[in-house]
Amino acid sequence: MFVVIIARLFSLQVISSKYKIMADDQGKFRKVVYPDRGIVYDRHNNVLLQNTTIYDLMLAPNKLKGVDTLAMCRILDIDTAQFNKRVVELIIKNGRTRPSVFEPLLSDSKMAMLNEVMYKFAPAFYLQERSVRSYPYDAAANVLGYTAEVDTNFLKKHKDEGYVSGDYAGMTGIERSYEKVLMGVRGIEYWKRDNKNRLTEKLENGKFDTAAIAGQNMHTSIDIELQELGEKLMQNKLGSIVALDPRTGGILAMVSAPTYKPKFLSGSERRKHFSELFLNPALPLLNRTVGATYSPGSTFKTLQALIGLHEGVINTHFKVACSGAFYGCGTGKPKCLDKGVFDLRGAITVSDNTYFATVMQKVINNPKYPTIDSSLSNWDRYMYAFGLGHRLGVDVPAEKKGFIPTADYFNSPKRYGEGRWNYCNFVSVSIGQGEVNVTPLQVANEMAYIANKGWYKTPHVVDSIEGGDKFNMLAAFKEQHNAIDIPDSVFEAVHDGMEGVVERGTGLGAKVEGISICGKTGTVENYIGLVKQPNHAFFCGFAPRDNPKIAIMCVVENSGKFGGTYAAPIVGLMIEKYLKDSITGTARLAQVEQLSNLNLIPARIYAAIKTQDSLRHLKDSAYMVAKGYLKGIKDTMELEQDDESDLLDKIKKDADSTTKKELPKKDSNNNLPGMNTDAVLPNEKRKTEPKDTVKN
C-alpha cells in the first residue's frame, strides 16, 4: 500500500502537470497590460489624440460553473438569452479556456456596480484595464480615424502581426496607416489571488513581469483651427476641403462633409454610434477627400493651358472667338457662357469653354505625333506628371486613383474599338467633364504643382515621429516630383489668368483683402444612372501668388450653383484664416455664419433616409443584407472591420421597438429625424435652405 501511495504521489506531483496547472490557475493571475497608444499633435503642438483609461469585462467560459450569472445580467442590463448567446459566440471564436471580451468599454455606471461585487464573479470574470483614445477637439475625425476591437476577419488578414482576440487596432485614418508606430508593445503582469479570488500582490515582486512599451508620438501638418473652420463652413453640406502646404506637401486641413465627433467612436457608446453613422445615407464615415471621385469641371482648364503652351500648339497671344459654343466637331458643344474673343489669360479668367476645347483639339491633332493613339498617350503623360490618374500615396487609407482616359480605353471593343474614334468622341474632357475623374486631394495637389511651377511632394498628414522613423514610413514624402520640365514663363501666364479669376472673373467670391490669390472655379455636371443631378460647385487655388504658402480646393456636392457661389467664398475664408491667423471684420464673420448655416443637403439624401426607415421597420432585418444594402455601404468606405453583426442587432432592436408604435407620417418638408442624429451634424440644428443670399 505504501508503494502504491508513494507511486501515486510521485505521479501527481512530478509526472502529471494537471494539478499543478489547476493550483497555479487558482492562485495566480496573468494580466495583459495594454500600452498607451502614441500621442498625435498638430503643426502647433496642440494634442489631437491622447489616451484615457477604461475597462473591458473579460470572461473565461470554462470557469463559469457556480457563477451567479443572473446577477451579472442585472448589472449589464441584458437578459439570460443574450448572456448565453454571448458565451456561445466567445466559445466559437476563441475556445472555452481563452479569456475573451464579454462586455467592452464599460460605462462609468457599470464599473461602479461591478467594482463592489467583482470578487463574487471571479475567476470566470475579471476587469481588464484598457487605454482608449480621447479627443481634445471635436474635429478631424476622418483624418485621425478610430480604433476598435479586432474581429475574426481582421485576425485573418493580419495573422502574422501578433494580434489576439481582445486587442484593439486602428481601423481608419492615420490610426490605421500608422498602426505599427502607434500601437506600442503589450506587457504582462502576474498577480497572486487569495481564497476569495481577489488579487493581492504581484508574484515574487514582479520578477516575471514584462513592461508595456507605449507607442511613438507623432507630429502632423494639420492646423486644427483651420480644420475646425473648414468643418464649420461645410456643415449641412456634402463635399470636402483639402488644403496643402505646397512647399512640403503637408496637409493643413482635410475636411469631409458630413462628418462626426471623433469621440463618438471611442468609449462605451462606440457600437451605437458606429451603427448610426454606418447606416446614414450621407456616408459620414466615407472620407470624401480621398475616397470620392468627381469630374473636375473647369478647374481642369489650367492643365490644358500648361500642355498647350508647352507643346507649342498655342502661345499666350493665341486667340479664339466664341459665338456661344465650340463648333469644331459640328455639334455646337460644349456651350460657353461668355461670347467674345479671348486670349489665354482672358479665357482662364472667364472660363471660356470654346478656347480650351480648341486647345485640346490642337494637342490631340498635333502633326508632331503620327497617330491619335500616340498624341493621347503624350497627353496622358502630362496628366500623370500632374498627379492625376494614379494614387498619390497619401498616408490616409482608401485613396482612389481617379481616372484619366487612355488610347487603350478608347480602343476597347466596349467603347469605340481600334481606329474608330477621334478627338470629337471625348471633346468634353477638354473642360473637365466626360471620362476624366479626380479626387479632391488630387485637385489640391494639382494646385500645389502649379504654385510651385512644376513640382510637388506627395501629400501627407504626418511630418515626424518621435524616436525616429523606425519603419521608414516618411521617406516617400521627402521626394520632389517633377517629371516634366515646363518653363517658368508658361506657369506665369497661367498664374496671370488664375489671378484674374479672383480679381475680376468667376471667382470674385474668394477675394481676400491684401492677399493675391490665384484660383479657378468649376461647375460640374453629374448623373446618378441616367438621372441628372444638381451641379457640383468647385473652387481651387493657391496663395499668395509669390511664394505660395497654401494650395486648396473645395467641392460642394449638388449645390446646384456655380463654383463661385459657394465653393469660392469658403476657400477665401480658409485662406484668410491660414495666412492672417484669424478672420476679422463684421462682414467676414457674418459670412462665416451665413455659409455654415446654409443647408445644401441634396433631396436624394432625404429620400434615401425615408427608404432606409421603411427597411428598418421590416421584421426580417436580414433583408438589408440580402439586398446588398450594408455591403454596398461598407465596400464604398473600404472599412477593414466587420461590424455588420452589430448593425443587424441594432436594426432588429429598432424593428422590434417600433412594431407597437405607429409609423411616422410622411413629411412634405423633408425635416427628417434620420438626419438629426448628433453623430452626423453636431454643431448646429439643421435649418431650411434660404434663398441664394451668398454674394460672389
PDB file of C-alpha atoms in Angstrom, residues 90-274:
ATOM      1  CA  LEU A  90     -16.995  33.634 -27.458  1.00  0.00           C
ATOM      2  CA  ILE A  91     -16.506  29.853 -27.307  1.00  0.00           C
ATOM      3  CA  ILE A  92     -16.881  29.585 -31.089  1.00  0.00           C
ATOM      4  CA  LYS A  93     -14.489  32.470 -31.610  1.00  0.00           C
ATOM      5  CA  ASN A  94     -11.752  31.742 -29.047  1.00  0.00           C
ATOM      6  CA  GLY A  95     -12.469  28.414 -27.368  1.00  0.00           C
ATOM      7  CA  ARG A  96     -13.507  27.644 -23.783  1.00  0.00           C
ATOM      8  CA  THR A  97     -10.252  28.338 -21.989  1.00  0.00           C
ATOM      9  CA  ARG A  98      -9.043  31.593 -23.543  1.00  0.00           C
ATOM     10  CA  PRO A  99     -10.324  34.771 -21.836  1.00  0.00           C
ATOM     11  CA  SER A 100     -12.329  36.987 -24.199  1.00  0.00           C
ATOM     12  CA  VAL A 101     -14.000  40.375 -24.051  1.00  0.00           C
ATOM     13  CA  PHE A 102     -17.554  39.816 -22.785  1.00  0.00           C
ATOM     14  CA  GLU A 103     -18.543  43.496 -22.424  1.00  0.00           C
ATOM     15  CA  PRO A 104     -16.162  46.037 -23.956  1.00  0.00           C
ATOM     16  CA  LEU A 105     -15.505  49.550 -22.746  1.00  0.00           C
ATOM     17  CA  LEU A 106     -17.664  49.579 -19.633  1.00  0.00           C
ATOM     18  CA  SER A 107     -19.574  52.741 -18.798  1.00  0.00           C
ATOM     19  CA  ASP A 108     -18.913  54.549 -15.506  1.00  0.00           C
ATOM     20  CA  SER A 109     -22.196  53.345 -14.025  1.00  0.00           C
ATOM     21  CA  LYS A 110     -21.495  49.676 -14.809  1.00  0.00           C
ATOM     22  CA  MET A 111     -17.961  50.000 -13.488  1.00  0.00           C
ATOM     23  CA  ALA A 112     -19.266  51.404 -10.208  1.00  0.00           C
ATOM     24  CA  MET A 113     -21.617  48.440  -9.740  1.00  0.00           C
ATOM     25  CA  LEU A 114     -19.022  45.847 -10.726  1.00  0.00           C
ATOM     26  CA  ASN A 115     -16.251  47.207  -8.523  1.00  0.00           C
ATOM     27  CA  GLU A 116     -18.258  46.453  -5.391  1.00  0.00           C
ATOM     28  CA  VAL A 117     -19.039  42.814  -6.214  1.00  0.00           C
ATOM     29  CA  MET A 118     -16.397  41.740  -8.706  1.00  0.00           C
ATOM     30  CA  TYR A 119     -14.908  39.139  -6.346  1.00  0.00           C
ATOM     31  CA  LYS A 120     -18.188  37.203  -6.481  1.00  0.00           C
ATOM     32  CA  PHE A 121     -17.755  36.574 -10.204  1.00  0.00           C
ATOM     33  CA  ALA A 122     -14.071  35.548 -10.126  1.00  0.00           C
ATOM     34  CA  PRO A 123     -12.296  33.673 -11.572  1.00  0.00           C
ATOM     35  CA  ALA A 124     -14.696  33.467 -14.545  1.00  0.00           C
ATOM     36  CA  PHE A 125     -14.970  37.242 -14.892  1.00  0.00           C
ATOM     37  CA  TYR A 126     -12.335  39.896 -14.373  1.00  0.00           C
ATOM     38  CA  LEU A 127     -11.740  43.519 -15.367  1.00  0.00           C
ATOM     39  CA  GLN A 128      -9.116  44.317 -17.988  1.00  0.00           C
ATOM     40  CA  GLU A 129      -7.702  47.843 -17.952  1.00  0.00           C
ATOM     41  CA  ARG A 130      -7.639  49.391 -21.391  1.00  0.00           C
ATOM     42  CA  SER A 131      -6.117  52.611 -22.708  1.00  0.00           C
ATOM     43  CA  VAL A 132      -8.537  54.157 -25.204  1.00  0.00           C
ATOM     44  CA  ARG A 133      -8.468  57.304 -27.271  1.00  0.00           C
ATOM     45  CA  SER A 134      -9.730  60.672 -26.125  1.00  0.00           C
ATOM     46  CA  TYR A 135     -10.081  63.723 -28.341  1.00  0.00           C
ATOM     47  CA  PRO A 136      -9.462  67.279 -27.094  1.00  0.00           C
ATOM     48  CA  TYR A 137     -11.080  68.657 -30.295  1.00  0.00           C
ATOM     49  CA  ASP A 138     -14.384  67.739 -31.940  1.00  0.00           C
ATOM     50  CA  ALA A 139     -12.742  67.800 -35.357  1.00  0.00           C
ATOM     51  CA  ALA A 140     -10.658  65.857 -37.885  1.00  0.00           C
ATOM     52  CA  ALA A 141     -12.445  62.534 -37.329  1.00  0.00           C
ATOM     53  CA  ASN A 142     -11.883  61.418 -40.938  1.00  0.00           C
ATOM     54  CA  VAL A 143      -8.155  62.228 -40.694  1.00  0.00           C
ATOM     55  CA  LEU A 144      -7.474  60.693 -37.294  1.00  0.00           C
ATOM     56  CA  GLY A 145      -9.669  57.609 -37.723  1.00  0.00           C
ATOM     57  CA  TYR A 146     -10.726  55.344 -34.880  1.00  0.00           C
ATOM     58  CA  THR A 147      -9.663  52.181 -33.073  1.00  0.00           C
ATOM     59  CA  ALA A 148     -11.838  49.134 -32.411  1.00  0.00           C
ATOM     60  CA  GLU A 149     -11.547  45.571 -31.172  1.00  0.00           C
ATOM     61  CA  VAL A 150     -10.121  43.253 -33.812  1.00  0.00           C
ATOM     62  CA  ASP A 151     -12.547  40.669 -35.164  1.00  0.00           C
ATOM     63  CA  THR A 152     -12.022  37.336 -36.906  1.00  0.00           C
ATOM     64  CA  ASN A 153     -11.733  38.956 -40.334  1.00  0.00           C
ATOM     65  CA  PHE A 154      -9.041  41.319 -39.079  1.00  0.00           C
ATOM     66  CA  LEU A 155      -7.119  38.477 -37.423  1.00  0.00           C
ATOM     67  CA  LYS A 156      -7.155  36.506 -40.686  1.00  0.00           C
ATOM     68  CA  LYS A 157      -5.851  39.467 -42.694  1.00  0.00           C
ATOM     69  CA  HIS A 158      -3.137  40.245 -40.142  1.00  0.00           C
ATOM     70  CA  LYS A 159      -2.404  36.776 -38.814  1.00  0.00           C
ATOM     71  CA  ASP A 160       1.384  37.273 -38.693  1.00  0.00           C
ATOM     72  CA  GLU A 161       1.317  40.606 -36.863  1.00  0.00           C
ATOM     73  CA  GLY A 162       0.849  39.363 -33.281  1.00  0.00           C
ATOM     74  CA  TYR A 163      -2.781  40.351 -32.718  1.00  0.00           C
ATOM     75  CA  VAL A 164      -5.010  38.222 -30.498  1.00  0.00           C
ATOM     76  CA  SER A 165      -8.701  38.412 -29.725  1.00  0.00           C
ATOM     77  CA  GLY A 166      -9.406  41.328 -27.408  1.00  0.00           C
ATOM     78  CA  ASP A 167      -6.747  43.578 -28.920  1.00  0.00           C
ATOM     79  CA  TYR A 168      -7.660  46.950 -30.348  1.00  0.00           C
ATOM     80  CA  ALA A 169      -6.236  48.301 -33.597  1.00  0.00           C
ATOM     81  CA  GLY A 170      -6.583  51.352 -35.832  1.00  0.00           C
ATOM     82  CA  MET A 171      -9.355  50.877 -38.382  1.00  0.00           C
ATOM     83  CA  THR A 172      -9.350  54.102 -40.416  1.00  0.00           C
ATOM     84  CA  GLY A 173      -7.382  57.333 -40.798  1.00  0.00           C
ATOM     85  CA  ILE A 174      -3.836  57.662 -39.553  1.00  0.00           C
ATOM     86  CA  GLU A 175      -4.751  55.263 -36.725  1.00  0.00           C
ATOM     87  CA  ARG A 176      -4.781  52.593 -39.453  1.00  0.00           C
ATOM     88  CA  SER A 177      -1.886  53.888 -41.593  1.00  0.00           C
ATOM     89  CA  TYR A 178       0.476  54.261 -38.639  1.00  0.00           C
ATOM     90  CA  GLU A 179      -0.778  51.329 -36.559  1.00  0.00           C
ATOM     91  CA  LYS A 180       2.756  49.888 -36.234  1.00  0.00           C
ATOM     92  CA  VAL A 181       4.035  53.196 -34.894  1.00  0.00           C
ATOM     93  CA  LEU A 182       1.146  53.986 -32.551  1.00  0.00           C
ATOM     94  CA  MET A 183       0.289  50.584 -31.048  1.00  0.00           C
ATOM     95  CA  GLY A 184       3.302  50.026 -28.770  1.00  0.00           C
ATOM     96  CA  VAL A 185       4.133  46.629 -27.194  1.00  0.00           C
ATOM     97  CA  ARG A 186       1.897  44.733 -24.740  1.00  0.00           C
ATOM     98  CA  GLY A 187       3.198  43.876 -21.262  1.00  0.00           C
ATOM     99  CA  ILE A 188       2.386  41.009 -18.846  1.00  0.00           C
ATOM    100  CA  GLU A 189       1.893  41.096 -15.047  1.00  0.00           C
ATOM    101  CA  TYR A 190       1.497  38.067 -12.740  1.00  0.00           C
ATOM    102  CA  TRP A 191      -0.601  38.501  -9.572  1.00  0.00           C
ATOM    103  CA  LYS A 192      -1.420  36.325  -6.565  1.00  0.00           C
ATOM    104  CA  ARG A 193      -5.026  35.524  -5.607  1.00  0.00           C
ATOM    105  CA  ASP A 194      -6.447  34.980  -2.149  1.00  0.00           C
ATOM    106  CA  ASN A 195      -9.037  32.332  -1.197  1.00  0.00           C
ATOM    107  CA  LYS A 196     -11.824  34.635  -2.456  1.00  0.00           C
ATOM    108  CA  ASN A 197     -10.154  35.060  -5.844  1.00  0.00           C
ATOM    109  CA  ARG A 198      -9.181  38.660  -5.102  1.00  0.00           C
ATOM    110  CA  LEU A 199      -5.883  39.963  -6.467  1.00  0.00           C
ATOM    111  CA  THR A 200      -3.472  40.637  -3.617  1.00  0.00           C
ATOM    112  CA  GLU A 201       0.112  41.299  -4.741  1.00  0.00           C
ATOM    113  CA  LYS A 202       2.448  40.740  -7.639  1.00  0.00           C
ATOM    114  CA  LEU A 203       4.026  37.315  -7.881  1.00  0.00           C
ATOM    115  CA  GLU A 204       7.583  37.449  -6.487  1.00  0.00           C
ATOM    116  CA  ASN A 205       7.501  41.260  -6.572  1.00  0.00           C
ATOM    117  CA  GLY A 206       7.078  41.383 -10.335  1.00  0.00           C
ATOM    118  CA  LYS A 207      10.080  39.199 -11.149  1.00  0.00           C
ATOM    119  CA  PHE A 208       8.313  37.593 -14.120  1.00  0.00           C
ATOM    120  CA  ASP A 209       6.582  40.740 -15.400  1.00  0.00           C
ATOM    121  CA  THR A 210       7.352  42.389 -18.728  1.00  0.00           C
ATOM    122  CA  ALA A 211       6.722  46.108 -19.073  1.00  0.00           C
ATOM    123  CA  ALA A 212       4.365  47.556 -21.680  1.00  0.00           C
ATOM    124  CA  ILE A 213       6.026  49.933 -24.136  1.00  0.00           C
ATOM    125  CA  ALA A 214       3.968  52.939 -25.218  1.00  0.00           C
ATOM    126  CA  GLY A 215       3.522  53.746 -28.894  1.00  0.00           C
ATOM    127  CA  GLN A 216       5.564  56.504 -30.523  1.00  0.00           C
ATOM    128  CA  ASN A 217       4.220  60.063 -30.604  1.00  0.00           C
ATOM    129  CA  MET A 218       3.653  61.714 -33.973  1.00  0.00           C
ATOM    130  CA  HIS A 219       3.613  65.317 -35.196  1.00  0.00           C
ATOM    131  CA  THR A 220       1.320  66.192 -38.090  1.00  0.00           C
ATOM    132  CA  SER A 221       0.994  69.090 -40.515  1.00  0.00           C
ATOM    133  CA  ILE A 222      -2.686  69.569 -39.600  1.00  0.00           C
ATOM    134  CA  ASP A 223      -3.687  73.049 -38.434  1.00  0.00           C
ATOM    135  CA  ILE A 224      -6.526  72.171 -36.064  1.00  0.00           C
ATOM    136  CA  GLU A 225      -8.022  75.680 -36.042  1.00  0.00           C
ATOM    137  CA  LEU A 226      -8.131  75.691 -39.847  1.00  0.00           C
ATOM    138  CA  GLN A 227      -9.664  72.205 -39.750  1.00  0.00           C
ATOM    139  CA  GLU A 228     -12.345  73.386 -37.312  1.00  0.00           C
ATOM    140  CA  LEU A 229     -13.200  76.346 -39.528  1.00  0.00           C
ATOM    141  CA  GLY A 230     -13.461  74.099 -42.588  1.00  0.00           C
ATOM    142  CA  GLU A 231     -15.809  71.714 -40.799  1.00  0.00           C
ATOM    143  CA  LYS A 232     -17.938  74.632 -39.616  1.00  0.00           C
ATOM    144  CA  LEU A 233     -18.230  76.037 -43.146  1.00  0.00           C
ATOM    145  CA  MET A 234     -19.170  72.613 -44.545  1.00  0.00           C
ATOM    146  CA  GLN A 235     -21.960  71.940 -42.034  1.00  0.00           C
ATOM    147  CA  ASN A 236     -25.206  70.756 -43.639  1.00  0.00           C
ATOM    148  CA  LYS A 237     -23.425  70.032 -46.911  1.00  0.00           C
ATOM    149  CA  LEU A 238     -21.877  67.144 -48.818  1.00  0.00           C
ATOM    150  CA  GLY A 239     -18.358  67.665 -50.089  1.00  0.00           C
ATOM    151  CA  SER A 240     -14.832  68.326 -48.931  1.00  0.00           C
ATOM    152  CA  ILE A 241     -11.968  70.764 -48.486  1.00  0.00           C
ATOM    153  CA  VAL A 242      -8.284  69.876 -48.839  1.00  0.00           C
ATOM    154  CA  ALA A 243      -5.550  72.399 -48.005  1.00  0.00           C
ATOM    155  CA  LEU A 244      -1.816  71.722 -48.501  1.00  0.00           C
ATOM    156  CA  ASP A 245       1.436  73.487 -47.839  1.00  0.00           C
ATOM    157  CA  PRO A 246       2.775  73.416 -51.438  1.00  0.00           C
ATOM    158  CA  ARG A 247       6.369  73.667 -50.239  1.00  0.00           C
ATOM    159  CA  THR A 248       6.273  70.445 -48.210  1.00  0.00           C
ATOM    160  CA  GLY A 249       3.142  68.537 -49.273  1.00  0.00           C
ATOM    161  CA  GLY A 250       1.943  68.650 -45.659  1.00  0.00           C
ATOM    162  CA  ILE A 251      -1.849  68.549 -45.340  1.00  0.00           C
ATOM    163  CA  LEU A 252      -3.107  71.579 -43.406  1.00  0.00           C
ATOM    164  CA  ALA A 253      -6.791  70.635 -43.396  1.00  0.00           C
ATOM    165  CA  MET A 254      -8.722  67.651 -44.695  1.00  0.00           C
ATOM    166  CA  VAL A 255     -12.453  68.208 -44.322  1.00  0.00           C
ATOM    167  CA  SER A 256     -15.008  65.608 -45.361  1.00  0.00           C
ATOM    168  CA  ALA A 257     -18.678  66.545 -45.015  1.00  0.00           C
ATOM    169  CA  PRO A 258     -20.811  65.444 -43.351  1.00  0.00           C
ATOM    170  CA  THR A 259     -18.544  64.479 -40.506  1.00  0.00           C
ATOM    171  CA  TYR A 260     -18.971  63.361 -36.888  1.00  0.00           C
ATOM    172  CA  LYS A 261     -17.405  63.932 -33.499  1.00  0.00           C
ATOM    173  CA  PRO A 262     -14.383  61.617 -33.197  1.00  0.00           C
ATOM    174  CA  LYS A 263     -15.236  60.784 -29.575  1.00  0.00           C
ATOM    175  CA  PHE A 264     -18.417  59.057 -30.797  1.00  0.00           C
ATOM    176  CA  LEU A 265     -16.311  56.087 -31.930  1.00  0.00           C
ATOM    177  CA  SER A 266     -14.467  55.733 -28.644  1.00  0.00           C
ATOM    178  CA  GLY A 267     -15.744  54.558 -25.277  1.00  0.00           C
ATOM    179  CA  SER A 268     -18.814  52.651 -24.147  1.00  0.00           C
ATOM    180  CA  GLU A 269     -21.205  54.107 -26.770  1.00  0.00           C
ATOM    181  CA  ARG A 270     -18.998  53.240 -29.768  1.00  0.00           C
ATOM    182  CA  ARG A 271     -21.188  50.444 -31.148  1.00  0.00           C
ATOM    183  CA  LYS A 272     -24.344  52.510 -31.010  1.00  0.00           C
ATOM    184  CA  HIS A 273     -22.772  55.472 -32.781  1.00  0.00           C
ATOM    185  CA  PHE A 274     -21.000  53.305 -35.339  1.00  0.00           C
TER     186      PHE A 274
END
